mmCIF file of C-alpha atoms and ligand atoms in Angstrom:
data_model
loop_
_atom_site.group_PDB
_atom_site.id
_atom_site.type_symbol
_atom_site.label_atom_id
_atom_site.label_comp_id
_atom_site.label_asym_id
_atom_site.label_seq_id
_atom_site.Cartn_x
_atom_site.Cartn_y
_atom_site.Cartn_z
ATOM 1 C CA UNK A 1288 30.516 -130.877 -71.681
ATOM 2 C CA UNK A 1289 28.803 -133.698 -69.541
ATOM 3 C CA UNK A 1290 29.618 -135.073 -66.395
ATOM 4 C CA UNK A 1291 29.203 -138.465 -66.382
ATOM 5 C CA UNK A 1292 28.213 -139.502 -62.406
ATOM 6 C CA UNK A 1293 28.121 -142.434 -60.616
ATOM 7 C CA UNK A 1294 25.435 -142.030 -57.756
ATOM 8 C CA UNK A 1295 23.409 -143.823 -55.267
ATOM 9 C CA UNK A 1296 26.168 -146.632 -54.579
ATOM 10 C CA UNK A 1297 26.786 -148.133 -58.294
ATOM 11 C CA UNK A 1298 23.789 -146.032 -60.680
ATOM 12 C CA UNK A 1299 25.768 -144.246 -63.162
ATOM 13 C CA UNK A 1300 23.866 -141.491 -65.112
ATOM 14 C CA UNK A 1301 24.358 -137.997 -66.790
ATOM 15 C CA UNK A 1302 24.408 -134.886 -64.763
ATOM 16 C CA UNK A 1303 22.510 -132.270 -65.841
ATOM 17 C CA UNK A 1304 22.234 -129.525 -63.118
ATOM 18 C CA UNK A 1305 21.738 -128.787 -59.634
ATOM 19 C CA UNK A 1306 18.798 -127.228 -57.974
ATOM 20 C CA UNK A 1307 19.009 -125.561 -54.304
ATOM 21 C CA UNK A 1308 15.524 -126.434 -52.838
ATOM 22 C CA UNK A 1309 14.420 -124.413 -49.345
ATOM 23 C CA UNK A 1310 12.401 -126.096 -46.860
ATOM 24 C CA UNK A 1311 10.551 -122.878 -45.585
ATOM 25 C CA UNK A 1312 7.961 -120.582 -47.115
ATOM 26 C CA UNK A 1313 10.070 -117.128 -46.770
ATOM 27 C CA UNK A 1314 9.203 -115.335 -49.460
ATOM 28 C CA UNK A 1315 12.329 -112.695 -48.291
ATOM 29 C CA UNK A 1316 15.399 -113.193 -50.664
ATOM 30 C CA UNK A 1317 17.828 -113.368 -47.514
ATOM 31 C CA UNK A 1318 16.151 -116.457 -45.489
ATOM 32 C CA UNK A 1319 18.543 -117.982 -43.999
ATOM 33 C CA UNK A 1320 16.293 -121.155 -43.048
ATOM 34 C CA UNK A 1321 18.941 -123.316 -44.830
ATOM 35 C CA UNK A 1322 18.171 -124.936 -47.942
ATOM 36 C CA UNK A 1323 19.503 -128.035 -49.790
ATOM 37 C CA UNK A 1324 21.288 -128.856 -53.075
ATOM 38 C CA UNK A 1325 20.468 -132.065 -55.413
ATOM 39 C CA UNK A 1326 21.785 -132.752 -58.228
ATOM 40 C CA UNK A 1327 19.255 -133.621 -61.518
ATOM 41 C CA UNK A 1328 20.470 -136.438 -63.412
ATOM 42 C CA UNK A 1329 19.685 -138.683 -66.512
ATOM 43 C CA UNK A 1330 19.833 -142.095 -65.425
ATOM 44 C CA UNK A 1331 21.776 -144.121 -67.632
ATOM 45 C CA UNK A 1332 21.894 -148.142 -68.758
ATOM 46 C CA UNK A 1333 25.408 -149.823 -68.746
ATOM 47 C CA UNK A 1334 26.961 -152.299 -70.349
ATOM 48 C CA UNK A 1335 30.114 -153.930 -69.606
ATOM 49 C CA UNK A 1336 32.666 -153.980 -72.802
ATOM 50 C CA UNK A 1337 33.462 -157.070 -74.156
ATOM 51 C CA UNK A 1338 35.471 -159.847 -71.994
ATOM 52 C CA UNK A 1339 38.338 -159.942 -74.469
ATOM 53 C CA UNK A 1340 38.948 -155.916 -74.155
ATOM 54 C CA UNK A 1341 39.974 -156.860 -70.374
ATOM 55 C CA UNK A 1342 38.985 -153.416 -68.799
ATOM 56 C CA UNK A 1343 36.573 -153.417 -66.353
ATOM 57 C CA UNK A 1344 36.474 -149.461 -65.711
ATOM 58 C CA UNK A 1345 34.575 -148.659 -69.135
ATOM 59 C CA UNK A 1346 30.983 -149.126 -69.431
ATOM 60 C CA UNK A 1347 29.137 -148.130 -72.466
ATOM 61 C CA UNK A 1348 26.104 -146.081 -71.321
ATOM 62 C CA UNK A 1349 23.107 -145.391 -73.028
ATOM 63 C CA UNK A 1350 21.036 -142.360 -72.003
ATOM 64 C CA UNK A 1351 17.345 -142.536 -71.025
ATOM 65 C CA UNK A 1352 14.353 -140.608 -70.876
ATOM 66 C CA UNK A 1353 14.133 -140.798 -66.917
ATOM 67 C CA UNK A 1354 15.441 -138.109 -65.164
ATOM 68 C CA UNK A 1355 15.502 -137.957 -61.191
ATOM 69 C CA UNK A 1356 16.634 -135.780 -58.486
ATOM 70 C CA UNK A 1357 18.927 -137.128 -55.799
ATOM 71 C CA UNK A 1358 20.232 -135.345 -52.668
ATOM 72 C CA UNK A 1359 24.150 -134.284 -53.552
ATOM 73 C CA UNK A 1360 25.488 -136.257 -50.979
ATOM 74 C CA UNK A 1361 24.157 -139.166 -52.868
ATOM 75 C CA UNK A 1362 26.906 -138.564 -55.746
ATOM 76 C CA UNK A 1363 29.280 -140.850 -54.934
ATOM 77 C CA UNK A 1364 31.982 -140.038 -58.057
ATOM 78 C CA UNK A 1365 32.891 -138.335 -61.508
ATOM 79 C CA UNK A 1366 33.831 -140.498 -64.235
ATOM 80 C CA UNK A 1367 35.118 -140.066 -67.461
ATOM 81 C CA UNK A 1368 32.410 -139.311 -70.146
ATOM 82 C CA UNK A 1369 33.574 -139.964 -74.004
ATOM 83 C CA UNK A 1370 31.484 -139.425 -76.623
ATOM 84 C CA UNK A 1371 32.011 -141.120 -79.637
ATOM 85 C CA UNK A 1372 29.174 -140.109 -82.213
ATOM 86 C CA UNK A 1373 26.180 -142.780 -81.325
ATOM 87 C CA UNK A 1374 27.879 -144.584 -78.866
ATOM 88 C CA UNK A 1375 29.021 -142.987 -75.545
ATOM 89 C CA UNK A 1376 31.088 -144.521 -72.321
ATOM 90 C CA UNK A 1377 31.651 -143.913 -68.545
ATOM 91 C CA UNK A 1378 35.310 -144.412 -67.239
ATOM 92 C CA UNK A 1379 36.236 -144.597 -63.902
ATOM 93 C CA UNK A 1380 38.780 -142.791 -62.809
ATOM 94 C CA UNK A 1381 41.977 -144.928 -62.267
ATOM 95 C CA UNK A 1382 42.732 -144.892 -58.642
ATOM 96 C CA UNK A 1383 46.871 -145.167 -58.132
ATOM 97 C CA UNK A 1384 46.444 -147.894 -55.269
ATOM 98 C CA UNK A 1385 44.719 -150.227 -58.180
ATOM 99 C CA UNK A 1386 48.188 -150.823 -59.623
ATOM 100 C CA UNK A 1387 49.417 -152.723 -56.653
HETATM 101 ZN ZN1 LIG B 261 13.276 -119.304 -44.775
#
């Protein structure tokens, strides 16, 4: 199961796990310094689907070899991920206020 994000305003990419990083050198298990999450994710290209299919919330992605850390409050949303074989695609979520 992937989790297809889209992060750092309009980047869309795979997420793969998060990491909780401390900004102190306790070595003691229960520092309570205060540490921060970020999420590791495989950047993705997209492509829009073609004009004729009228729907502007699926993007075929293609996965990359560039992964990158970004602070969690960078993660803006969780799409849709569908895997079809060798082709894969990102849907955004359907918000009800976009039917008005
Ligand atoms: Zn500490």
């Amino acid at each position: 199961m992937s989790y297809c994000v889209t992060y750092s305003e309009s980047k869309v990419g795979l997420l793969l796990s998060f990491v909780k990083i401390k900004h102190c050198n306790c070595l003691s298990d229960n520092c309570d310094c205060g540490s921060k999450f970020y999420a590791v994710i495989n950047q993705c290209t997209t492509n829009l689907l073609p004009e004729y299919l009228n729907c502007t919330h699926i993007h075929e992605i293609s996965t990359t070899s560039e992964n990158i850390v970004v602070d969690v409050s960078e993660l803006c949303r969780i799409n849709y991920y569908i895997n079809m074989g060798d082709r894969e695609f990102c849907a955004k979520p359907i918000m009800k206020f976009e039917f008005n």
